[in-house]
PDB file of C-alpha atoms in Angstrom:
ATOM      1  CA  MET R 103     128.593  63.085 182.928  1.00 33.00           C
ATOM      2  CA  ARG R 104     127.348  59.789 184.786  1.00 38.00           C
ATOM      3  CA  LYS R 105     130.791  59.276 186.525  1.00 40.00           C
ATOM      4  CA  ALA R 106     131.043  62.904 187.703  1.00 33.00           C
ATOM      5  CA  MET R 107     127.329  62.483 188.954  1.00 34.00           C
ATOM      6  CA  ILE R 108     128.160  59.472 191.104  1.00 38.00           C
ATOM      7  CA  SER R 109     131.520  60.933 192.221  1.00 32.00           C
ATOM      8  CA  ILE R 110     129.561  64.330 193.503  1.00 29.00           C
ATOM      9  CA  ALA R 111     126.890  62.054 195.241  1.00 34.00           C
ATOM     10  CA  VAL R 112     129.472  59.940 196.976  1.00 35.00           C
ATOM     11  CA  SER R 113     131.285  63.043 198.273  1.00 31.00           C
ATOM     12  CA  ALA R 114     128.189  64.458 199.488  1.00 33.00           C
ATOM     13  CA  VAL R 115     126.935  61.398 201.253  1.00 40.00           C
ATOM     14  CA  ALA R 116     130.436  61.112 202.724  1.00 39.00           C
ATOM     15  CA  ALA R 117     130.113  64.159 204.543  1.00 37.00           C
ATOM     16  CA  ALA R 118     127.654  62.513 206.904  1.00 39.00           C
ATOM     17  CA  GLY R 119     130.755  60.666 208.137  1.00 43.00           C
ATOM     18  CA  VAL R 120     132.656  63.690 209.468  1.00 40.00           C
ATOM     19  CA  ALA R 121     134.110  63.639 212.598  1.00 37.00           C
ATOM     20  CA  ALA R 122     131.669  63.682 215.705  1.00 39.00           C
ATOM     21  CA  GLY R 123     132.908  67.263 216.551  1.00 42.00           C
ATOM     22  CA  ALA R 124     131.228  68.580 213.490  1.00 46.00           C
ATOM     23  CA  VAL R 125     127.825  70.061 213.929  1.00 48.00           C
ATOM     24  CA  ALA R 126     125.032  69.941 211.121  1.00 47.00           C
ATOM     25  CA  ALA R 127     124.919  73.130 209.891  1.00 55.00           C
ATOM     26  CA  GLU R 128     128.523  72.671 208.537  1.00 76.00           C
ATOM     27  CA  VAL R 129     127.156  69.632 206.413  1.00 78.00           C
ATOM     28  CA  LYS R 130     125.507  70.320 203.213  1.00 83.00           C
ATOM     29  CA  LEU R 131     123.774  67.331 201.683  1.00 86.00           C
ATOM     30  CA  PRO R 132     121.629  67.113 198.329  1.00 89.00           C
ATOM     31  CA  LYS R 133     117.854  67.511 198.952  1.00 93.00           C
ATOM     32  CA  ASN R 134     117.076  64.447 197.438  1.00 93.00           C
ATOM     33  CA  LEU R 135     119.166  61.228 197.375  1.00 92.00           C
ATOM     34  CA  SER R 136     118.219  57.635 195.827  1.00 92.00           C
ATOM     35  CA  TRP R 137     119.602  54.438 196.461  1.00 89.00           C
ATOM     36  CA  THR R 138     119.069  50.654 195.608  1.00 90.00           C
ATOM     37  CA  ALA R 139     118.624  47.734 197.921  1.00 88.00           C
ATOM     38  CA  TYR R 140     117.399  44.193 197.793  1.00 82.00           C
ATOM     39  CA  GLY R 141     113.524  44.026 198.310  1.00 81.00           C
ATOM     40  CA  THR R 142     111.642  45.182 201.545  1.00 82.00           C
ATOM     41  CA  THR R 143     112.228  41.669 203.363  1.00 78.00           C
ATOM     42  CA  SER R 144     116.029  42.026 203.359  1.00 79.00           C
ATOM     43  CA  SER R 145     118.105  43.288 205.786  1.00 77.00           C
ATOM     44  CA  GLY R 146     119.741  45.632 203.374  1.00 81.00           C
ATOM     45  CA  TYR R 147     116.383  47.458 202.515  1.00 86.00           C
ATOM     46  CA  ALA R 148     115.716  47.729 206.531  1.00 85.00           C
ATOM     47  CA  GLN R 149     119.053  49.241 207.208  1.00 84.00           C
ATOM     48  CA  SER R 150     118.806  51.617 204.391  1.00 89.00           C
ATOM     49  CA  VAL R 151     115.326  53.018 205.447  1.00 92.00           C
ATOM     50  CA  GLY R 152     117.132  53.430 208.927  1.00 90.00           C
ATOM     51  CA  LEU R 153     119.927  55.669 207.267  1.00 90.00           C
ATOM     52  CA  GLY R 154     117.445  57.455 205.396  1.00 92.00           C
ATOM     53  CA  ASN R 155     115.539  58.580 208.356  1.00 94.00           C
ATOM     54  CA  MET R 156     118.812  59.574 209.935  1.00 92.00           C
ATOM     55  CA  LEU R 157     119.671  61.763 207.023  1.00 91.00           C
ATOM     56  CA  LYS R 158     116.194  63.437 207.064  1.00 93.00           C
ATOM     57  CA  ALA R 159     115.976  63.946 210.465  1.00 93.00           C
ATOM     58  CA  LYS R 160     119.691  65.357 210.877  1.00 92.00           C
ATOM     59  CA  TYR R 161     120.155  66.863 207.295  1.00 91.00           C
ATOM     60  CA  GLY R 162     116.716  67.335 205.997  1.00 92.00           C
ATOM     61  CA  THR R 163     117.421  64.919 202.865  1.00 93.00           C
ATOM     62  CA  GLU R 164     114.931  62.777 201.431  1.00 94.00           C
ATOM     63  CA  VAL R 165     116.399  59.379 200.530  1.00 93.00           C
ATOM     64  CA  ARG R 166     114.455  57.389 197.968  1.00 93.00           C
ATOM     65  CA  ILE R 167     115.045  53.607 198.500  1.00 93.00           C
ATOM     66  CA  ILE R 168     114.652  51.611 195.190  1.00 91.00           C
ATOM     67  CA  PRO R 169     114.039  47.779 195.791  1.00 88.00           C
ATOM     68  CA  GLY R 170     115.668  45.342 193.465  1.00 84.00           C
ATOM     69  CA  LYS R 171     115.354  41.923 193.232  1.00 83.00           C
ATOM     70  CA  ASN R 172     118.755  40.955 192.286  1.00 83.00           C
ATOM     71  CA  ASP R 173     122.255  42.295 191.613  1.00 82.00           C
ATOM     72  CA  VAL R 174     121.379  43.644 188.103  1.00 82.00           C
ATOM     73  CA  SER R 175     118.102  45.345 189.071  1.00 83.00           C
ATOM     74  CA  ARG R 176     120.183  47.157 191.826  1.00 84.00           C
ATOM     75  CA  MET R 177     122.987  47.988 190.084  1.00 84.00           C
ATOM     76  CA  LEU R 178     120.927  49.194 186.786  1.00 85.00           C
ATOM     77  CA  PRO R 179     119.889  52.458 188.358  1.00 88.00           C
ATOM     78  CA  LEU R 180     123.326  53.363 188.985  1.00 85.00           C
ATOM     79  CA  LYS R 181     124.606  52.499 185.524  1.00 84.00           C
ATOM     80  CA  ALA R 182     121.519  54.541 184.117  1.00 85.00           C
ATOM     81  CA  GLY R 183     121.899  57.549 186.519  1.00 87.00           C
ATOM     82  CA  GLN R 184     118.960  56.926 188.098  1.00 89.00           C
ATOM     83  CA  ALA R 185     120.433  56.502 191.638  1.00 90.00           C
ATOM     84  CA  GLU R 186     123.471  57.842 193.352  1.00 89.00           C
ATOM     85  CA  LEU R 187     124.328  54.608 195.784  1.00 88.00           C
ATOM     86  CA  CYS R 188     123.536  51.064 195.941  1.00 87.00           C
ATOM     87  CA  ALA R 189     123.351  48.947 199.313  1.00 85.00           C
ATOM     88  CA  CYS R 190     125.332  46.027 197.557  1.00 81.00           C
ATOM     89  CA  GLY R 191     127.733  43.845 198.473  1.00 77.00           C
ATOM     90  CA  ILE R 192     130.357  41.626 196.559  1.00 78.00           C
ATOM     91  CA  ALA R 193     127.894  42.516 193.755  1.00 79.00           C
ATOM     92  CA  ALA R 194     129.496  46.091 193.473  1.00 80.00           C
ATOM     93  CA  TYR R 195     133.216  44.471 193.091  1.00 81.00           C
ATOM     94  CA  PHE R 196     131.871  42.142 190.638  1.00 82.00           C
ATOM     95  CA  SER R 197     130.528  45.131 188.567  1.00 82.00           C
ATOM     96  CA  GLY R 198     133.686  47.769 189.399  1.00 82.00           C
ATOM     97  CA  GLU R 199     135.834  44.715 188.117  1.00 84.00           C
ATOM     98  CA  GLY R 200     133.667  43.765 185.166  1.00 84.00           C
ATOM     99  CA  VAL R 201     133.752  39.937 186.065  1.00 82.00           C
ATOM    100  CA  LEU R 202     131.033  37.076 185.923  1.00 83.00           C
ATOM    101  CA  MET R 203     128.034  38.241 184.481  1.00 78.00           C
ATOM    102  CA  PHE R 204     129.246  41.907 184.454  1.00 82.00           C
ATOM    103  CA  ALA R 205     132.037  41.206 181.862  1.00 83.00           C
ATOM    104  CA  ASP R 206     130.487  42.669 179.108  1.00 83.00           C
ATOM    105  CA  GLU R 207     131.371  45.888 177.426  1.00 81.00           C
ATOM    106  CA  LYS R 208     127.792  47.199 177.872  1.00 81.00           C
ATOM    107  CA  TRP R 209     128.160  46.746 181.973  1.00 80.00           C
ATOM    108  CA  GLY R 210     131.561  46.739 183.180  1.00 72.00           C
ATOM    109  CA  PRO R 211     134.271  47.686 184.466  1.00 80.00           C
ATOM    110  CA  GLN R 212     131.710  50.694 186.153  1.00 79.00           C
ATOM    111  CA  PRO R 213     133.589  53.447 188.025  1.00 82.00           C
ATOM    112  CA  LEU R 214     132.452  52.663 191.593  1.00 80.00           C
ATOM    113  CA  ARG R 215     133.484  54.039 194.797  1.00 83.00           C
ATOM    114  CA  ASN R 216     133.221  52.331 198.144  1.00 80.00           C
ATOM    115  CA  LEU R 217     131.478  54.764 200.602  1.00 81.00           C
ATOM    116  CA  PHE R 218     130.871  52.709 203.838  1.00 76.00           C
ATOM    117  CA  ASN R 219     130.998  49.178 204.941  1.00 75.00           C
ATOM    118  CA  ASN R 220     128.478  47.569 207.356  1.00 69.00           C
ATOM    119  CA  ASN R 221     130.556  45.980 210.155  1.00 65.00           C
ATOM    120  CA  GLY R 222     127.971  45.698 212.553  1.00 56.00           C
ATOM    121  CA  ARG R 223     125.275  43.691 211.192  1.00 54.00           C
ATOM    122  CA  HIS R 224     125.560  40.847 213.776  1.00 59.00           C
ATOM    123  CA  GLY R 225     124.344  38.499 211.294  1.00 62.00           C
ATOM    124  CA  THR R 226     125.769  36.061 208.745  1.00 75.00           C
ATOM    125  CA  ILE R 227     125.447  35.489 205.355  1.00 80.00           C
ATOM    126  CA  SER R 228     124.414  31.824 205.039  1.00 85.00           C
ATOM    127  CA  ALA R 229     122.144  29.163 203.529  1.00 91.00           C
ATOM    128  CA  ALA R 230     118.443  29.221 204.912  1.00 95.00           C
ATOM    129  CA  ILE R 231     117.313  25.455 204.790  1.00 97.00           C
ATOM    130  CA  ALA R 232     113.880  24.311 205.268  1.00 98.00           C
ATOM    131  CA  ASP R 233     113.956  22.247 208.470  1.00 97.00           C
ATOM    132  CA  ASP R 234     111.650  19.538 207.425  1.00 97.00           C
ATOM    133  CA  VAL R 235     113.883  18.013 204.723  1.00 97.00           C
ATOM    134  CA  GLY R 236     116.026  16.649 207.310  1.00 95.00           C
ATOM    135  CA  VAL R 237     119.197  18.502 206.408  1.00 95.00           C
ATOM    136  CA  LYS R 238     121.843  18.195 209.722  1.00 93.00           C
ATOM    137  CA  SER R 239     125.089  18.800 207.704  1.00 92.00           C
ATOM    138  CA  LEU R 240     125.929  20.444 204.555  1.00 93.00           C
ATOM    139  CA  GLN R 241     126.605  16.989 202.992  1.00 94.00           C
ATOM    140  CA  ASP R 242     123.071  16.417 203.369  1.00 96.00           C
ATOM    141  CA  LEU R 243     122.098  19.062 200.838  1.00 97.00           C
ATOM    142  CA  LYS R 244     122.656  16.561 197.940  1.00 97.00           C
ATOM    143  CA  GLY R 245     119.406  16.084 196.210  1.00 97.00           C
ATOM    144  CA  LYS R 246     117.659  18.875 197.809  1.00 98.00           C
ATOM    145  CA  ARG R 247     115.867  21.616 195.852  1.00 98.00           C
ATOM    146  CA  VAL R 248     118.357  24.858 195.803  1.00 98.00           C
ATOM    147  CA  ALA R 249     117.301  28.209 194.630  1.00 98.00           C
ATOM    148  CA  TRP R 250     119.528  29.902 191.967  1.00 97.00           C
ATOM    149  CA  VAL R 251     118.699  33.690 191.695  1.00 93.00           C
ATOM    150  CA  LYS R 252     118.795  34.710 188.188  1.00 91.00           C
ATOM    151  CA  GLY R 253     121.007  37.908 187.654  1.00 87.00           C
ATOM    152  CA  SER R 254     122.648  37.501 190.885  1.00 87.00           C
ATOM    153  CA  PRO R 255     126.191  36.286 190.585  1.00 87.00           C
ATOM    154  CA  ALA R 256     126.914  37.215 194.232  1.00 86.00           C
ATOM    155  CA  LEU R 257     124.397  34.878 195.617  1.00 89.00           C
ATOM    156  CA  GLN R 258     125.099  32.492 193.193  1.00 92.00           C
ATOM    157  CA  THR R 259     128.748  32.295 193.905  1.00 92.00           C
ATOM    158  CA  ASN R 260     128.024  32.167 197.454  1.00 92.00           C
ATOM    159  CA  MET R 261     125.485  29.423 197.299  1.00 95.00           C
ATOM    160  CA  THR R 262     128.002  27.472 194.790  1.00 96.00           C
ATOM    161  CA  SER R 263     130.878  27.921 197.349  1.00 94.00           C
ATOM    162  CA  ILE R 264     128.690  26.172 200.318  1.00 94.00           C
ATOM    163  CA  LEU R 265     127.977  23.356 197.729  1.00 96.00           C
ATOM    164  CA  ALA R 266     131.636  23.032 197.225  1.00 97.00           C
ATOM    165  CA  PHE R 267     132.523  23.265 200.866  1.00 94.00           C
ATOM    166  CA  ALA R 268     130.253  20.250 201.115  1.00 94.00           C
ATOM    167  CA  GLY R 269     131.826  18.531 198.090  1.00 96.00           C
ATOM    168  CA  LEU R 270     128.970  19.258 196.117  1.00 97.00           C
ATOM    169  CA  THR R 271     128.121  21.129 192.874  1.00 97.00           C
ATOM    170  CA  TRP R 272     125.097  22.039 191.246  1.00 97.00           C
ATOM    171  CA  GLU R 273     124.865  18.516 189.360  1.00 98.00           C
ATOM    172  CA  ASP R 274     124.232  16.946 193.016  1.00 98.00           C
ATOM    173  CA  VAL R 275     121.255  19.194 193.668  1.00 98.00           C
ATOM    174  CA  VAL R 276     118.120  20.013 191.959  1.00 98.00           C
ATOM    175  CA  LYS R 277     118.486  23.801 190.517  1.00 98.00           C
ATOM    176  CA  VAL R 278     115.148  25.916 191.094  1.00 98.00           C
ATOM    177  CA  GLU R 279     115.733  28.992 189.120  1.00 97.00           C
ATOM    178  CA  VAL R 280     113.894  32.324 190.373  1.00 96.00           C
ATOM    179  CA  PRO R 281     114.076  35.917 189.474  1.00 92.00           C
ATOM    180  CA  GLY R 282     115.254  37.360 192.733  1.00 89.00           C
ATOM    181  CA  TYR R 283     116.018  37.202 196.489  1.00 89.00           C
ATOM    182  CA  GLY R 284     112.764  37.573 197.912  1.00 88.00           C
ATOM    183  CA  GLN R 285     111.348  35.054 195.520  1.00 92.00           C
ATOM    184  CA  SER R 286     113.897  32.400 196.550  1.00 95.00           C
ATOM    185  CA  MET R 287     112.859  32.843 200.203  1.00 94.00           C
ATOM    186  CA  GLN R 288     109.408  32.706 199.227  1.00 95.00           C
ATOM    187  CA  ALA R 289     110.011  29.513 197.326  1.00 97.00           C
ATOM    188  CA  ILE R 290     110.854  28.027 200.458  1.00 98.00           C
ATOM    189  CA  LEU R 291     107.592  29.023 202.025  1.00 97.00           C
ATOM    190  CA  ASP R 292     105.613  27.874 199.459  1.00 97.00           C
ATOM    191  CA  GLY R 293     107.360  24.428 199.266  1.00 97.00           C
ATOM    192  CA  GLN R 294     109.011  24.884 195.762  1.00 98.00           C
ATOM    193  CA  ALA R 295     112.641  24.846 197.244  1.00 98.00           C
ATOM    194  CA  ASP R 296     114.670  23.665 200.305  1.00 98.00           C
ATOM    195  CA  VAL R 297     117.876  25.792 200.325  1.00 98.00           C
ATOM    196  CA  ALA R 298     118.156  29.716 199.649  1.00 97.00           C
ATOM    197  CA  MET R 299     120.995  31.921 200.070  1.00 93.00           C
ATOM    198  CA  GLY R 300     120.534  35.095 202.289  1.00 88.00           C
ATOM    199  CA  SER R 301     121.164  36.991 205.353  1.00 84.00           C
ATOM    200  CA  SER R 302     120.316  35.841 208.887  1.00 84.00           C
ATOM    201  CA  ILE R 303     119.281  38.990 209.957  1.00 81.00           C
ATOM    202  CA  SER R 304     116.597  39.630 207.317  1.00 83.00           C
ATOM    203  CA  SER R 305     112.851  39.386 208.319  1.00 85.00           C
ATOM    204  CA  ILE R 306     112.101  36.530 205.685  1.00 88.00           C
ATOM    205  CA  TYR R 307     114.545  34.190 208.190  1.00 91.00           C
ATOM    206  CA  ASN R 308     111.783  34.619 210.905  1.00 92.00           C
ATOM    207  CA  GLN R 309     109.132  34.129 208.683  1.00 94.00           C
ATOM    208  CA  ILE R 310     110.530  30.835 207.532  1.00 96.00           C
ATOM    209  CA  ALA R 311     111.258  29.818 210.960  1.00 96.00           C
ATOM    210  CA  ALA R 312     107.647  30.428 211.921  1.00 97.00           C
ATOM    211  CA  SER R 313     106.132  28.745 209.285  1.00 97.00           C
ATOM    212  CA  PRO R 314     105.383  24.866 209.321  1.00 97.00           C
ATOM    213  CA  ARG R 315     108.327  24.150 207.306  1.00 98.00           C
ATOM    214  CA  GLY R 316     110.531  25.716 210.009  1.00 97.00           C
ATOM    215  CA  LEU R 317     114.411  26.656 209.326  1.00 97.00           C
ATOM    216  CA  PHE R 318     117.907  25.476 209.737  1.00 95.00           C
ATOM    217  CA  VAL R 319     120.928  27.281 209.289  1.00 90.00           C
ATOM    218  CA  PRO R 320     124.016  25.164 209.175  1.00 86.00           C
ATOM    219  CA  ASN R 321     127.459  25.316 211.051  1.00 84.00           C
ATOM    220  CA  PHE R 322     130.643  25.447 209.546  1.00 80.00           C
ATOM    221  CA  PRO R 323     133.197  23.055 211.294  1.00 74.00           C
TER     222      PRO R 323
END
């Protein structure tokens, strides 16, 4: 039943992407849709709200955005049949393949379908680094306090890769465990962490940049 429900929902929303010549009357969407995204300060949440407003204006579909603090909390409503869509990144692949923390018979592999991709974000997935800690290159991350978002293998893997790029591991930094993406960024603002992983077009990046700590985003040669 759950697999059928997800399949129908995806097919219904996919109708919104028909050729430009189609008119609204030809597209029939559900009256209500629910999808998950990161918290309210994330770019994924803002984009989901924008898409929801478009669906409401053009097709009368009410979209309920369910904010989640990590990969698990975004994927769980899909698994439980409480949401049809997830504004997810690589976490969807991890869940569909049943790898990393989804390598469990209760979790994966999940019958997920890729509905659409965001190719025009005009931003980047990178580390947000407090400017007041003196980091000028990725090698300078050694000894710094780096946020580890529990329940989020996507953010964990990306941050691990950045450390590896600099020839570092988690043994070379101070791991600061936080429960969610928003909390990882807030930890920088609160002086509890120096580095966190995220999207450079998230509003929280602007908050960090405007804070007394300032913001540094590293270059990758």
